Amino acid sequence: RKEGLAGCVQGMSTSILRGLLGPGSQLVAYNEMKAAAAARGVDTAAVSTHIGCALGSAAVSTLCVSPVDVVRTRLYNQPVGSQWYASGVDAALQLARTEGPFAFYKGALSHYLRLGPHMVLVFGFLEQLKSFRARAVSRKCGS
């Protein structure tokens, strides 16, 4: 209430970037890993392949999103009207300068431990839905 509209939109552009990087990196990584597995002769219908690719996509997503999460947290925790950071880019530059590059991955392990199982379930359900659809289409075309 005290911060008004400025408090509501603080860090919004960083959140938009995070919203693009998260799912975008997950989907691309999963599909690329699955394609690479297929190229090596791995059974892409196997549950173990889905689990491995899902965990790999969670790792890629964590690597892509963690820096943005850390910067976003800094922006969110900045009091409205203060000049700690002029923008997300300024926050990232200050963070890199004062704490080093590994500061961008604070909390990355806990993020991965949450995201890994989530991606296994998401991509597991996705593969099941694709399988059901393929069977339904083949039955429809076969009859």
Coordinates of C-alpha atoms in Angstrom, one line a residue:
R1 CA 0.0 0.0 0.0
K2 CA 2.7 2.4 0.9
E3 CA 4.6 1.9 -2.4
G4 CA 1.7 2.4 -4.7
L5 CA 1.8 1.5 -8.4
A6 CA 5.6 1.8 -8.4
G7 CA 5.8 -1.0 -5.9
C8 CA 3.6 -3.2 -8.1
V9 CA 5.7 -2.9 -11.2
Q10 CA 9.2 -2.9 -9.6
G11 CA 11.2 -5.7 -11.3
M12 CA 8.5 -6.5 -13.8
S13 CA 10.7 -6.5 -16.8
T14 CA 13.1 -9.0 -15.1
S15 CA 10.1 -11.2 -14.2
I16 CA 9.0 -11.1 -17.9
L17 CA 12.5 -12.2 -18.9
R18 CA 12.4 -15.0 -16.4
G19 CA 9.0 -16.1 -17.7
L20 CA 10.4 -16.4 -21.1
L21 CA 13.6 -18.2 -20.2
G22 CA 12.1 -20.8 -17.9
P23 CA 9.7 -22.6 -20.1
G24 CA 11.6 -21.8 -23.2
S25 CA 14.8 -23.4 -22.0
Q26 CA 12.9 -26.4 -20.6
L27 CA 11.1 -27.2 -23.8
V28 CA 14.1 -26.7 -26.1
A29 CA 16.4 -28.6 -23.8
Y30 CA 14.0 -31.6 -23.4
N31 CA 13.4 -31.9 -27.2
E32 CA 17.1 -31.5 -28.1
M33 CA 18.2 -34.1 -25.5
K34 CA 15.5 -36.5 -26.7
A35 CA 16.6 -36.0 -30.3
A36 CA 20.2 -36.5 -29.3
A37 CA 19.2 -39.7 -27.5
A38 CA 17.3 -40.9 -30.6
A39 CA 20.3 -40.2 -32.8
R40 CA 22.4 -42.5 -30.5
G41 CA 19.9 -45.3 -30.9
V42 CA 18.2 -44.9 -27.4
D43 CA 14.6 -45.9 -27.2
T44 CA 12.8 -42.5 -27.0
A45 CA 9.6 -44.2 -25.8
A46 CA 11.3 -45.6 -22.7
V47 CA 10.4 -44.0 -19.3
S48 CA 14.1 -43.8 -18.4
T49 CA 14.7 -41.6 -21.5
H50 CA 11.9 -39.3 -20.5
I51 CA 13.3 -39.0 -16.9
G52 CA 16.8 -38.4 -18.0
C53 CA 15.8 -35.8 -20.6
A54 CA 13.5 -34.1 -18.1
L55 CA 16.2 -33.9 -15.4
G56 CA 18.6 -32.6 -18.0
S57 CA 16.1 -29.9 -19.1
A58 CA 15.7 -28.9 -15.4
A59 CA 19.4 -28.5 -15.2
V60 CA 19.5 -26.3 -18.3
S61 CA 16.6 -24.3 -17.1
T62 CA 18.2 -23.8 -13.7
L63 CA 21.4 -22.5 -15.4
C64 CA 19.4 -20.1 -17.5
V65 CA 17.0 -18.8 -14.9
S66 CA 19.0 -18.6 -11.7
P67 CA 20.9 -15.4 -12.6
V68 CA 17.6 -13.7 -13.5
D69 CA 16.0 -15.0 -10.2
V70 CA 18.9 -13.6 -8.2
V71 CA 18.7 -10.2 -9.9
R72 CA 14.9 -10.1 -9.6
T73 CA 15.1 -10.8 -5.9
R74 CA 17.5 -7.9 -5.5
L75 CA 15.1 -5.6 -7.4
Y76 CA 12.1 -6.8 -5.4
N77 CA 13.8 -6.3 -2.1
Q78 CA 15.0 -2.8 -3.0
P79 CA 12.8 -0.2 -1.2
V80 CA 10.7 1.8 -3.7
G81 CA 12.3 5.2 -4.4
S82 CA 15.8 4.0 -3.4
Q83 CA 18.6 4.1 -5.8
W84 CA 20.4 0.8 -5.0
Y85 CA 19.9 -0.3 -8.6
A86 CA 18.8 1.7 -11.6
S87 CA 17.7 -1.4 -13.5
G88 CA 18.0 -5.1 -13.8
V89 CA 21.2 -4.7 -15.8
D90 CA 22.6 -2.3 -13.2
A91 CA 21.8 -4.8 -10.4
A92 CA 23.5 -7.6 -12.4
L93 CA 26.6 -5.5 -13.0
Q94 CA 26.8 -4.5 -9.4
L95 CA 26.3 -8.1 -8.3
A96 CA 29.0 -9.4 -10.6
R97 CA 31.4 -6.6 -9.5
T98 CA 30.9 -7.0 -5.8
E99 CA 30.1 -10.7 -5.3
G100 CA 31.5 -12.4 -8.4
P101 CA 29.9 -14.6 -11.0
F102 CA 29.0 -17.4 -8.7
A103 CA 26.6 -15.1 -6.8
F104 CA 24.2 -15.5 -9.8
Y105 CA 23.7 -19.1 -8.8
K106 CA 22.8 -18.6 -5.1
G107 CA 20.0 -21.0 -4.5
A108 CA 20.5 -22.9 -7.7
L109 CA 20.7 -26.3 -6.1
S110 CA 17.5 -25.9 -4.2
H111 CA 15.9 -24.6 -7.4
Y112 CA 17.0 -27.7 -9.3
L113 CA 15.9 -30.0 -6.5
R114 CA 12.4 -28.5 -6.8
L115 CA 12.4 -28.2 -10.6
G116 CA 13.8 -31.7 -11.4
P117 CA 10.9 -33.7 -10.1
H118 CA 8.5 -31.2 -11.4
M119 CA 9.9 -31.6 -15.0
V120 CA 9.9 -35.4 -14.7
L121 CA 6.1 -35.2 -14.0
V122 CA 5.4 -32.6 -16.6
F123 CA 7.3 -34.3 -19.4
G124 CA 6.1 -37.7 -18.2
F125 CA 2.5 -36.6 -18.5
L126 CA 3.2 -34.9 -21.9
E127 CA 4.7 -38.1 -23.3
Q128 CA 1.7 -40.1 -22.0
L129 CA -0.7 -37.6 -23.7
K130 CA 1.2 -37.8 -26.9
S131 CA 1.1 -41.6 -26.8
F132 CA -2.7 -41.6 -26.1
R133 CA -3.2 -39.2 -29.0
A134 CA -1.1 -41.3 -31.4
R135 CA -3.1 -44.4 -30.5
A136 CA -6.4 -42.6 -30.9
V137 CA -5.4 -41.2 -34.3
S138 CA -4.1 -44.6 -35.5
R139 CA -7.4 -46.3 -34.3
K140 CA -9.5 -43.7 -36.0
C141 CA -7.5 -44.0 -39.3
G142 CA -7.4 -47.7 -39.1
S143 CA -11.2 -48.2 -38.8

